[in-house]
Amino acid sequence: LYYIVALIFIANIFSAFFNPAILTLPLEIEKGLRVQLLTARLTTVTSMTTVVGPILGLLIFNKVGVTGLFFISFISYLVSGFFAYELTRKTKGHLLKHDSDVHTKSVPIVTTLSRNYLIAVMLTLFLCMNLLLSPIQVLMPSMAKNIFNNSLNSLVYMEVIFGLGVVLGGIILSIYSIKKKELYWVWVLLVLFSSSYVLFNTQHSIVNLLFFLFLMGSSLGLVNVLIINIFQERPLKEDVPNIMSITNLISTASVPFSLTILAILQKYTGVEKLGLYSSIGLFLIVLLTYFPFKKWGSGVFK
């Protein structure tokens, strides 16, 4: 048990360093629209792994069992370490020239947020999205059980369609970059995403469910890249690592917290109602962000 706990803790704690580094890297080696394109490609690869990884894990498990999976994980960490070393070595000569103090000056997180009101609003919205989307992780298995008579196929369809939508959104921005009013398109896509989330919670047909899940996935894939791109380019360079670290913290810490709250609330109402209430709440929050976006988003909203 101690070895398992240590393995999980170390694997997750060190992976928390990975995302901020990778999402800051495009800003260090590219400029202009190339930053958005590179970010989109990195995000797309990440999204693809969430679809392909579980499928490969299931197939490999049937062949090699638990011991084999742990051995493959061990090899994958070694290979990842090699690529991380090579990436660090090869990018040294390709880093863009910034002010001399950018990489040595440490900025408190409070300072970063206090001088970036727009970023603070976007991070708050990002937190709300992570908290209010948690019911969908319970809702899809619940729908497969209650609406589609415990059909495993329907659950697989829902998870794969959502994942494919996210991948498609990332692929689109890997090919075509949005050059103007990025924040405006973030808001439009979030309206599409949150309204699709509301409609998803009202469906009882597998076809309609898959359609709205695909809309959610594709709009989320697009908006993720645009939000990260604004986080990279809107603030000062010295603030970017702080912002990426907060983004990563929200992504990892909000899920267990929100699922705990969801488990408590399920004692008082069904998960279907919680999903509907959460989706309506997210939709209203997205609508309200129009005003701070318009006020502080000059150059990327209007």
Coordinates of N, CA and C in Angstrom, one line a residue, residues 31-262:
K31 N 6.8 33.5 -31.9 CA 6.2 34.8 -31.7 C 5.0 35.0 -32.6
G32 N 4.2 35.9 -32.3 CA 3.0 36.2 -33.1 C 2.0 35.1 -33.2
L33 N 1.5 34.9 -34.4 CA 0.5 33.8 -34.6 C 1.0 32.4 -34.4
R34 N 2.3 32.3 -34.5 CA 3.0 31.0 -34.4 C 2.8 30.4 -32.9
V35 N 2.7 31.3 -32.0 CA 2.4 30.9 -30.6 C 1.1 30.2 -30.5
Q36 N 0.1 30.8 -31.1 CA -1.3 30.1 -31.0 C -1.3 28.8 -31.8
L37 N -0.6 28.7 -32.9 CA -0.6 27.5 -33.7 C 0.1 26.4 -32.9
L38 N 1.3 26.7 -32.3 CA 2.1 25.7 -31.5 C 1.3 25.3 -30.3
T39 N 0.6 26.2 -29.6 CA -0.2 25.9 -28.4 C -1.3 25.0 -28.8
A40 N -1.9 25.2 -30.0 CA -3.0 24.4 -30.4 C -2.6 23.0 -30.7
R41 N -1.4 22.8 -31.3 CA -0.9 21.5 -31.6 C -0.5 20.7 -30.3
L42 N 0.1 21.4 -29.3 CA 0.4 20.8 -28.1 C -0.9 20.4 -27.3
T43 N -1.9 21.2 -27.3 CA -3.2 20.9 -26.7 C -3.9 19.8 -27.4
T44 N -3.8 19.7 -28.7 CA -4.4 18.6 -29.5 C -3.8 17.3 -29.1
V45 N -2.5 17.3 -29.0 CA -1.8 16.0 -28.7 C -2.2 15.5 -27.3
T46 N -2.3 16.5 -26.4 CA -2.8 16.2 -25.0 C -4.2 15.6 -25.0
S47 N -5.1 16.2 -25.8 CA -6.5 15.7 -26.0 C -6.5 14.3 -26.6
M48 N -5.7 14.1 -27.6 CA -5.7 12.8 -28.2 C -5.2 11.7 -27.3
T49 N -4.3 12.0 -26.3 CA -3.9 11.0 -25.4 C -5.0 10.6 -24.4
T50 N -5.9 11.5 -24.1 CA -7.1 11.2 -23.3 C -8.0 10.3 -23.9
V51 N -8.0 10.2 -25.3 CA -8.9 9.3 -26.0 C -8.2 8.0 -26.3
V52 N -6.9 8.1 -26.7 CA -6.2 6.9 -27.1 C -5.7 6.1 -25.9
G53 N -5.2 6.8 -24.9 CA -4.6 6.2 -23.7 C -5.5 5.1 -23.1
P54 N -6.8 5.4 -22.7 CA -7.6 4.4 -22.1 C -7.9 3.2 -23.0
I55 N -8.0 3.5 -24.3 CA -8.2 2.4 -25.2 C -7.0 1.4 -25.3
L56 N -5.8 2.0 -25.4 CA -4.6 1.2 -25.4 C -4.4 0.5 -24.1
G57 N -4.7 1.2 -23.0 CA -4.6 0.6 -21.6 C -5.5 -0.7 -21.5
L58 N -6.7 -0.6 -22.0 CA -7.6 -1.7 -22.0 C -7.1 -2.9 -22.8
L59 N -6.6 -2.6 -24.0 CA -6.1 -3.6 -24.9 C -4.9 -4.3 -24.4
I60 N -4.0 -3.4 -23.8 CA -2.7 -4.0 -23.3 C -3.0 -4.8 -22.0
F61 N -3.9 -4.3 -21.2 CA -4.2 -5.0 -19.9 C -4.6 -6.5 -20.2
N62 N -5.4 -6.6 -21.3 CA -5.9 -8.0 -21.6 C -4.7 -8.9 -22.0
K63 N -3.6 -8.3 -22.4 CA -2.5 -9.1 -22.9 C -1.4 -9.3 -21.8
V64 N -1.2 -8.3 -21.0 CA 0.0 -8.4 -20.0 C -0.4 -8.3 -18.6
G65 N -1.7 -7.9 -18.3 CA -2.1 -7.8 -16.9 C -1.6 -6.6 -16.2
V66 N -1.8 -6.5 -14.8 CA -1.4 -5.4 -14.0 C 0.1 -5.2 -14.0
T67 N 0.9 -6.3 -13.8 CA 2.3 -6.2 -13.7 C 2.9 -5.6 -15.0
G68 N 2.4 -6.0 -16.1 CA 2.8 -5.5 -17.4 C 2.5 -4.1 -17.6
L69 N 1.4 -3.6 -17.1 CA 1.0 -2.2 -17.2 C 2.0 -1.3 -16.4
F70 N 2.3 -1.8 -15.2 CA 3.3 -1.0 -14.4 C 4.7 -1.0 -15.0
F71 N 5.1 -2.1 -15.7 CA 6.4 -2.1 -16.3 C 6.4 -1.1 -17.5
I72 N 5.3 -1.1 -18.3 CA 5.2 -0.2 -19.4 C 5.2 1.2 -18.9
S73 N 4.5 1.5 -17.8 CA 4.5 2.8 -17.2 C 5.9 3.3 -16.8
F74 N 6.7 2.3 -16.3 CA 8.1 2.6 -15.9 C 8.9 3.0 -17.1
I75 N 8.8 2.2 -18.2 CA 9.5 2.5 -19.4 C 9.1 3.9 -20.0
S76 N 7.8 4.2 -19.9 CA 7.3 5.4 -20.5 C 7.8 6.6 -19.7
Y77 N 8.0 6.5 -18.4 CA 8.6 7.6 -17.6 C 10.1 7.8 -18.0
L78 N 10.8 6.7 -18.2 CA 12.2 6.8 -18.7 C 12.3 7.5 -20.0
V79 N 11.4 7.1 -21.0 CA 11.4 7.7 -22.3 C 11.0 9.2 -22.2
S80 N 10.0 9.5 -21.4 CA 9.6 10.9 -21.2 C 10.7 11.7 -20.6
G81 N 11.5 11.2 -19.7 CA 12.6 11.9 -19.1 C 13.7 12.2 -20.2
F82 N 13.9 11.2 -21.1 CA 14.9 11.4 -22.2 C 14.4 12.6 -23.1
F83 N 13.1 12.6 -23.5 CA 12.7 13.6 -24.3 C 12.7 15.0 -23.6
A84 N 12.4 15.0 -22.3 CA 12.4 16.3 -21.6 C 13.9 16.8 -21.6
Y85 N 14.8 15.9 -21.4 CA 16.3 16.3 -21.4 C 16.6 16.9 -22.8
E86 N 16.3 16.1 -23.8 CA 16.6 16.6 -25.2 C 15.9 17.9 -25.5
L87 N 14.7 18.0 -25.1 CA 13.9 19.3 -25.3 C 14.7 20.5 -24.7
T88 N 15.1 20.3 -23.5 CA 15.8 21.4 -22.8 C 17.1 21.7 -23.4
R89 N 17.8 20.7 -23.9 CA 19.1 20.9 -24.5 C 19.0 21.6 -25.9
K90 N 18.0 21.1 -26.7 CA 17.9 21.6 -28.0 C 17.2 23.0 -28.1
T91 N 16.4 23.4 -27.1 CA 15.8 24.7 -27.2 C 16.6 25.8 -26.7
K92 N 17.7 25.5 -26.0 CA 18.6 26.6 -25.5 C 19.0 27.6 -26.5
G93 N 19.3 27.1 -27.7 CA 19.8 28.1 -28.7 C 18.7 28.7 -29.5
H94 N 17.4 28.3 -29.2 CA 16.3 28.8 -30.0 C 15.4 29.7 -29.2
L95 N 15.7 30.0 -27.9 CA 14.9 30.9 -27.1 C 14.9 32.3 -27.7
L96 N 13.8 32.9 -27.7 CA 13.7 34.3 -28.2 C 14.4 35.2 -27.1
K97 N 15.0 36.3 -27.6 CA 15.7 37.2 -26.7 C 14.6 38.2 -26.1
H98 N 14.5 38.1 -24.7 CA 13.6 39.0 -24.0 C 14.5 39.9 -23.1
D99 N 13.9 40.7 -22.3 CA 14.6 41.5 -21.4 C 15.5 40.7 -20.5
S100 N 16.6 41.1 -20.1 CA 17.5 40.3 -19.4 C 17.0 39.8 -18.0
D101 N 16.0 40.5 -17.4 CA 15.6 40.1 -16.1 C 14.4 39.2 -16.1
V102 N 13.8 38.9 -17.3 CA 12.6 38.2 -17.4 C 12.7 36.8 -16.7
H103 N 13.8 36.1 -17.0 CA 13.9 34.7 -16.5 C 14.4 34.6 -15.1
T104 N 14.9 35.7 -14.6 CA 15.5 35.7 -13.2 C 14.6 36.3 -12.2
K105 N 13.6 37.2 -12.6 CA 12.8 37.9 -11.7 C 11.6 37.1 -11.3
S106 N 11.4 36.9 -10.0 CA 10.3 36.2 -9.5 C 9.2 37.2 -9.1
V107 N 8.0 36.9 -9.5 CA 6.9 37.9 -9.2 C 5.9 37.2 -8.3
P108 N 5.4 37.8 -7.2 CA 4.4 37.2 -6.4 C 3.1 37.0 -7.2
I109 N 2.4 35.9 -6.9 CA 1.1 35.6 -7.6 C 0.1 36.8 -7.4
V110 N 0.1 37.3 -6.2 CA -0.9 38.4 -5.9 C -0.6 39.6 -6.8
T111 N 0.7 39.9 -7.0 CA 1.1 41.0 -7.9 C 0.6 40.7 -9.3
T112 N 0.8 39.5 -9.8 CA 0.4 39.1 -11.1 C -1.1 39.3 -11.3
L113 N -1.9 38.9 -10.4 CA -3.4 39.0 -10.5 C -3.8 40.5 -10.3
S114 N -3.2 41.2 -9.5 CA -3.6 42.6 -9.2 C -3.4 43.5 -10.4
R115 N -2.4 43.2 -11.2 CA -2.2 44.1 -12.4 C -2.7 43.4 -13.7
N116 N -3.5 42.3 -13.6 CA -4.1 41.7 -14.7 C -5.5 41.4 -14.4
Y117 N -6.4 42.4 -14.4 CA -7.8 42.2 -14.0 C -8.5 41.2 -15.0
L118 N -8.2 41.4 -16.2 CA -8.9 40.5 -17.2 C -8.5 39.0 -17.0
I119 N -7.2 38.8 -16.7 CA -6.7 37.4 -16.5 C -7.3 36.9 -15.2
A120 N -7.5 37.7 -14.2 CA -8.1 37.3 -12.9 C -9.6 36.9 -13.2
V121 N -10.3 37.6 -14.0 CA -11.7 37.3 -14.4 C -11.7 35.9 -15.1
M122 N -10.8 35.8 -16.1 CA -10.7 34.6 -16.9 C -10.4 33.3 -16.0
L123 N -9.5 33.5 -15.1 CA -9.1 32.4 -14.2 C -10.3 32.0 -13.3
T124 N -11.1 33.0 -12.8 CA -12.3 32.8 -12.0 C -13.3 32.0 -12.9
L125 N -13.5 32.4 -14.1 CA -14.4 31.7 -15.0 C -13.9 30.3 -15.2
F126 N -12.6 30.1 -15.4 CA -12.0 28.8 -15.6 C -12.3 27.9 -14.4
L127 N -12.2 28.5 -13.2 CA -12.5 27.7 -12.0 C -13.9 27.3 -11.9
C128 N -14.8 28.2 -12.3 CA -16.3 27.9 -12.3 C -16.6 26.8 -13.3
M129 N -15.9 26.9 -14.5 CA -16.1 25.8 -15.5 C -15.7 24.4 -14.9
N130 N -14.6 24.4 -14.3 CA -14.1 23.1 -13.7 C -15.0 22.6 -12.6
L131 N -15.5 23.5 -11.8 CA -16.4 23.1 -10.7 C -17.7 22.6 -11.2
L132 N -18.3 23.4 -12.1 CA -19.7 23.1 -12.6 C -19.7 22.0 -13.7
L133 N -18.6 21.6 -14.2 CA -18.6 20.6 -15.2 C -18.4 19.2 -14.5
S134 N -18.1 19.2 -13.3 CA -17.8 17.9 -12.6 C -19.0 16.9 -12.7
P135 N -20.3 17.4 -12.6 CA -21.4 16.5 -12.6 C -21.5 15.6 -13.9
I136 N -20.9 16.1 -15.0 CA -20.9 15.4 -16.2 C -20.2 14.1 -16.1
Q137 N -19.1 14.0 -15.2 CA -18.4 12.8 -15.0 C -19.2 11.7 -14.4
V138 N -20.2 12.1 -13.6 CA -21.1 11.2 -13.0 C -22.3 11.0 -13.8
L139 N -22.7 12.1 -14.5 CA -23.9 12.1 -15.3 C -23.9 11.1 -16.4
M140 N -22.8 11.0 -17.1 CA -22.7 10.1 -18.3 C -22.9 8.6 -17.9
P141 N -22.2 8.1 -16.8 CA -22.5 6.7 -16.4 C -23.9 6.6 -15.9
S142 N -24.4 7.6 -15.2 CA -25.8 7.6 -14.7 C -26.8 7.4 -15.9
M143 N -26.6 8.2 -16.9 CA -27.5 8.1 -18.1 C -27.4 6.8 -18.8
A144 N -26.2 6.2 -18.9 CA -26.0 4.9 -19.4 C -26.8 3.9 -18.6
K145 N -26.8 4.1 -17.3 CA -27.5 3.1 -16.5 C -29.0 3.3 -16.5
N146 N -29.5 4.5 -16.3 CA -30.9 4.8 -16.0 C -31.7 5.0 -17.3
I147 N -31.1 5.6 -18.3 CA -31.8 5.9 -19.6 C -31.6 4.8 -20.6
F148 N -30.4 4.3 -20.7 CA -30.1 3.3 -21.7 C -29.9 1.9 -21.2
N149 N -30.6 1.6 -20.1 CA -30.6 0.2 -19.5 C -29.2 -0.4 -19.3
N150 N -28.4 0.4 -18.6 CA -27.0 -0.1 -18.2 C -26.2 -0.4 -19.5
S151 N -26.4 0.3 -20.5 CA -25.6 0.0 -21.8 C -24.2 0.6 -21.7
L152 N -23.2 -0.3 -21.7 CA -21.8 0.1 -21.7 C -21.5 0.8 -23.0
N153 N -22.1 0.4 -24.1 CA -21.8 1.0 -25.4 C -22.2 2.4 -25.4
S154 N -23.3 2.8 -24.8 CA -23.7 4.2 -24.9 C -22.7 5.1 -24.1
L155 N -22.2 4.6 -23.0 CA -21.2 5.3 -22.2 C -19.9 5.5 -23.0
V156 N -19.5 4.4 -23.7 CA -18.3 4.5 -24.5 C -18.5 5.5 -25.6
Y157 N -19.7 5.5 -26.3 CA -20.0 6.4 -27.4 C -19.9 7.9 -26.8
M158 N -20.5 8.1 -25.7 CA -20.5 9.5 -25.1 C -19.1 10.0 -24.8
E159 N -18.3 9.1 -24.2 CA -16.9 9.5 -23.9 C -16.0 9.8 -25.1
V160 N -16.2 8.9 -26.1 CA -15.4 9.0 -27.3 C -15.8 10.2 -28.1
I161 N -17.1 10.4 -28.3 CA -17.6 11.6 -29.1 C -17.1 12.9 -28.5
F162 N -17.2 13.0 -27.1 CA -16.8 14.2 -26.5 C -15.3 14.4 -26.7
G163 N -14.5 13.3 -26.5 CA -13.1 13.4 -26.7 C -12.7 13.8 -28.2
L164 N -13.4 13.2 -29.1 CA -13.1 13.5 -30.5 C -13.5 15.0 -30.8
G165 N -14.5 15.5 -30.2 CA -14.9 16.9 -30.4 C -13.7 17.8 -29.9
V166 N -13.2 17.5 -28.7 CA -12.1 18.3 -28.2 C -10.9 18.3 -29.1
V167 N -10.6 17.1 -29.6 CA -9.4 16.9 -30.6 C -9.7 17.7 -31.8
L168 N -10.9 17.7 -32.4 CA -11.2 18.4 -33.6 C -11.0 19.9 -33.4
G169 N -11.5 20.4 -32.2 CA -11.3 21.8 -32.0 C -9.8 22.2 -32.0
G170 N -9.0 21.4 -31.3 CA -7.6 21.7 -31.3 C -7.0 21.6 -32.7
I171 N -7.4 20.6 -33.5 CA -6.8 20.5 -34.9 C -7.2 21.7 -35.7
I172 N -8.4 22.2 -35.6 CA -8.8 23.4 -36.4 C -7.8 24.6 -36.1
L173 N -7.5 24.8 -34.8 CA -6.6 25.9 -34.5 C -5.2 25.6 -34.7
S174 N -4.9 24.3 -35.0 CA -3.5 23.9 -35.3 C -3.2 24.3 -36.8
I175 N -4.3 24.5 -37.6 CA -4.2 24.8 -39.0 C -4.5 26.3 -39.3
Y176 N -5.6 26.7 -38.7 CA -6.0 28.1 -38.9 C -6.0 28.9 -37.5
S177 N -5.3 30.0 -37.5 CA -5.2 30.8 -36.3 C -6.2 31.9 -36.3
I178 N -6.8 32.3 -35.2 CA -7.7 33.4 -35.1 C -6.8 34.7 -34.8
K179 N -6.9 35.6 -35.7 CA -6.0 36.8 -35.7 C -6.5 38.0 -34.9
K180 N -7.9 38.1 -34.8 CA -8.4 39.3 -34.2 C -9.5 38.9 -33.2
K181 N -9.7 39.7 -32.3 CA -10.8 39.6 -31.3 C -10.9 38.2 -30.7
E182 N -9.7 37.7 -30.2 CA -9.6 36.4 -29.6 C -10.6 36.2 -28.4
L183 N -10.6 37.2 -27.6 CA -11.5 37.1 -26.4 C -13.0 37.1 -26.8
Y184 N -13.3 37.8 -27.8 CA -14.7 37.8 -28.3 C -15.1 36.4 -28.7
W185 N -14.2 35.7 -29.4 CA -14.5 34.4 -29.8 C -14.5 33.4 -28.7
V186 N -13.6 33.7 -27.7 CA -13.7 32.9 -26.4 C -15.1 33.0 -25.8
W187 N -15.6 34.2 -25.8 CA -17.0 34.4 -25.2 C -18.0 33.7 -26.0
V188 N -18.0 33.8 -27.3 CA -19.0 33.2 -28.2 C -18.9 31.7 -28.0
L189 N -17.7 31.1 -28.0 CA -17.6 29.7 -27.9 C -18.0 29.2 -26.6
L190 N -17.8 30.0 -25.5 CA -18.3 29.6 -24.2 C -19.8 29.6 -24.1
V191 N -20.4 30.6 -24.8 CA -21.9 30.6 -24.9 C -22.4 29.3 -25.5
L192 N -21.7 28.9 -26.7 CA -22.1 27.7 -27.4 C -21.9 26.5 -26.5
F193 N -20.7 26.5 -25.8 CA -20.4 25.3 -24.9 C -21.4 25.2 -23.8
S194 N -21.7 26.3 -23.1 CA -22.6 26.3 -21.9 C -24.0 26.0 -22.3
S195 N -24.5 26.6 -23.4 CA -25.9 26.3 -23.9 C -26.0 24.8 -24.3
S196 N -24.9 24.3 -25.0 CA -25.0 22.8 -25.3 C -25.0 22.0 -24.1
Y197 N -24.3 22.4 -23.0 CA -24.3 21.7 -21.7 C -25.7 21.7 -21.1
V198 N -26.4 22.8 -21.2 CA -27.8 22.9 -20.7 C -28.7 21.9 -21.5
L199 N -28.6 22.0 -22.9 CA -29.4 21.1 -23.7 C -29.1 19.6 -23.5
F200 N -27.8 19.3 -23.3 CA -27.4 18.0 -23.1 C -28.1 17.4 -21.9
N201 N -28.3 18.2 -20.8 CA -29.0 17.7 -19.6 C -30.5 17.5 -19.8
T202 N -31.0 17.9 -20.9 CA -32.5 17.7 -21.1 C -32.8 16.6 -22.1
Q203 N -31.8 15.9 -22.6 CA -32.1 14.9 -23.7 C -32.3 13.5 -23.1
H204 N -33.1 12.7 -23.9 CA -33.3 11.3 -23.6 C -33.0 10.4 -24.8
S205 N -32.5 11.0 -25.9 CA -32.2 10.3 -27.1 C -30.7 10.2 -27.2
I206 N -30.1 9.1 -27.5 CA -28.7 8.9 -27.6 C -28.1 9.7 -28.7
V207 N -28.9 9.9 -29.8 CA -28.4 10.7 -31.0 C -28.3 12.1 -30.6
N208 N -29.3 12.7 -29.9 CA -29.2 14.1 -29.4 C -28.1 14.3 -28.4
L209 N -28.0 13.3 -27.5 CA -26.9 13.4 -26.5 C -25.6 13.5 -27.1
L210 N -25.3 12.6 -28.1 CA -24.0 12.6 -28.8 C -23.8 13.9 -29.6
F211 N -24.9 14.5 -30.2 CA -24.7 15.7 -30.9 C -24.3 16.9 -30.0
F212 N -25.0 17.0 -28.9 CA -24.6 18.1 -28.0 C -23.3 17.9 -27.3
L213 N -22.9 16.6 -27.0 CA -21.6 16.3 -26.5 C -20.5 16.7 -27.5
F214 N -20.8 16.4 -28.7 CA -19.8 16.8 -29.8 C -19.6 18.3 -29.9
L215 N -20.8 19.0 -29.8 CA -20.7 20.5 -29.7 C -19.9 21.0 -28.5
M216 N -20.2 20.4 -27.4 CA -19.4 20.7 -26.2 C -17.9 20.5 -26.3
G217 N -17.6 19.3 -26.8 CA -16.2 18.9 -27.0 C -15.5 19.8 -28.0
S218 N -16.1 20.1 -29.1 CA -15.4 20.9 -30.2 C -15.2 22.3 -29.7
S219 N -16.3 22.9 -29.1 CA -16.2 24.3 -28.6 C -15.2 24.4 -27.5
L220 N -15.1 23.3 -26.6 CA -14.1 23.3 -25.5 C -12.7 23.2 -26.1
G221 N -12.5 22.4 -27.1 CA -11.2 22.3 -27.7 C -10.7 23.6 -28.3
L222 N -11.6 24.3 -28.9 CA -11.3 25.7 -29.5 C -11.0 26.7 -28.4
V223 N -11.9 26.7 -27.4 CA -11.8 27.8 -26.4 C -10.6 27.5 -25.5
N224 N -10.2 26.3 -25.2 CA -9.0 26.0 -24.4 C -7.7 26.6 -25.0
V225 N -7.6 26.5 -26.3 CA -6.4 27.0 -27.0 C -6.4 28.5 -27.0
L226 N -7.6 29.1 -27.2 CA -7.7 30.6 -27.2 C -7.4 31.2 -25.8
I227 N -7.9 30.5 -24.8 CA -7.7 31.0 -23.4 C -6.2 30.9 -23.1
I228 N -5.6 29.8 -23.4 CA -4.2 29.6 -23.0 C -3.4 30.6 -23.8
N229 N -3.8 30.9 -25.1 CA -3.0 31.9 -25.9 C -3.1 33.3 -25.3
I230 N -4.3 33.6 -24.8 CA -4.4 34.9 -24.1 C -3.6 35.0 -22.8
F231 N -3.6 33.9 -22.1 CA -2.8 33.8 -20.9 C -1.3 33.9 -21.2
Q232 N -0.9 33.5 -22.4 CA 0.5 33.6 -22.8 C 0.9 35.0 -23.2
E233 N 0.0 35.6 -23.9 CA 0.4 36.9 -24.6 C -0.1 38.1 -24.0
R234 N -1.2 38.1 -23.3 CA -1.8 39.3 -22.7 C -0.9 39.9 -21.6
P235 N -0.5 39.1 -20.6 CA 0.2 39.6 -19.4 C 1.7 39.9 -19.8
L236 N 2.4 40.4 -18.8 CA 3.9 40.5 -19.0 C 4.5 39.1 -19.0
K237 N 5.7 39.0 -19.6 CA 6.3 37.7 -19.8 C 6.6 37.1 -18.4
E238 N 7.0 38.0 -17.4 CA 7.3 37.4 -16.1 C 6.1 36.9 -15.3
D239 N 4.9 37.3 -15.8 CA 3.7 36.8 -15.1 C 3.2 35.5 -15.7
V240 N 3.6 35.1 -16.9 CA 3.1 33.9 -17.5 C 3.3 32.6 -16.7
P241 N 4.5 32.4 -16.2 CA 4.6 31.1 -15.4 C 3.6 31.1 -14.2
N242 N 3.4 32.2 -13.5 CA 2.4 32.2 -12.4 C 1.0 31.9 -12.9
I243 N 0.7 32.5 -14.0 CA -0.7 32.2 -14.6 C -0.9 30.8 -15.0
M244 N 0.2 30.2 -15.6 CA 0.1 28.8 -16.0 C 0.0 27.9 -14.8
S245 N 0.8 28.2 -13.8 CA 0.7 27.4 -12.6 C -0.7 27.5 -11.9
I246 N -1.3 28.6 -11.9 CA -2.6 28.7 -11.3 C -3.6 27.9 -12.2
T247 N -3.5 28.0 -13.5 CA -4.3 27.3 -14.4 C -4.2 25.8 -14.1
N248 N -3.0 25.3 -14.0 CA -2.8 23.9 -13.7 C -3.3 23.5 -12.4
L249 N -3.2 24.4 -11.4 CA -3.7 24.1 -10.0 C -5.2 24.0 -10.1
I250 N -5.9 24.9 -10.8 CA -7.3 24.8 -10.9 C -7.7 23.5 -11.6
S251 N -7.0 23.1 -12.6 CA -7.4 21.9 -13.4 C -7.3 20.7 -12.5
T252 N -6.3 20.6 -11.7 CA -6.0 19.4 -10.9 C -6.8 19.4 -9.6
A253 N -6.8 20.5 -8.9 CA -7.4 20.6 -7.5 C -8.9 20.7 -7.5
S254 N -9.5 21.3 -8.5 CA -10.9 21.6 -8.5 C -11.7 20.3 -8.7
V255 N -11.2 19.3 -9.4 CA -12.0 18.1 -9.7 C -12.3 17.3 -8.4
P256 N -11.3 16.9 -7.6 CA -11.7 16.1 -6.4 C -12.5 17.0 -5.5
F257 N -12.3 18.3 -5.4 CA -13.1 19.1 -4.5 C -14.6 19.2 -5.0
S258 N -14.8 19.4 -6.3 CA -16.1 19.5 -6.8 C -16.8 18.1 -6.7
L259 N -16.1 17.0 -7.0 CA -16.7 15.7 -6.9 C -17.1 15.4 -5.4
T260 N -16.4 15.9 -4.5 CA -16.7 15.7 -3.0 C -18.0 16.4 -2.7
I261 N -18.1 17.7 -3.2 CA -19.4 18.4 -3.0 C -20.5 17.8 -3.7
L262 N -20.3 17.2 -4.9 CA -21.3 16.5 -5.7 C -21.8 15.3 -4.9

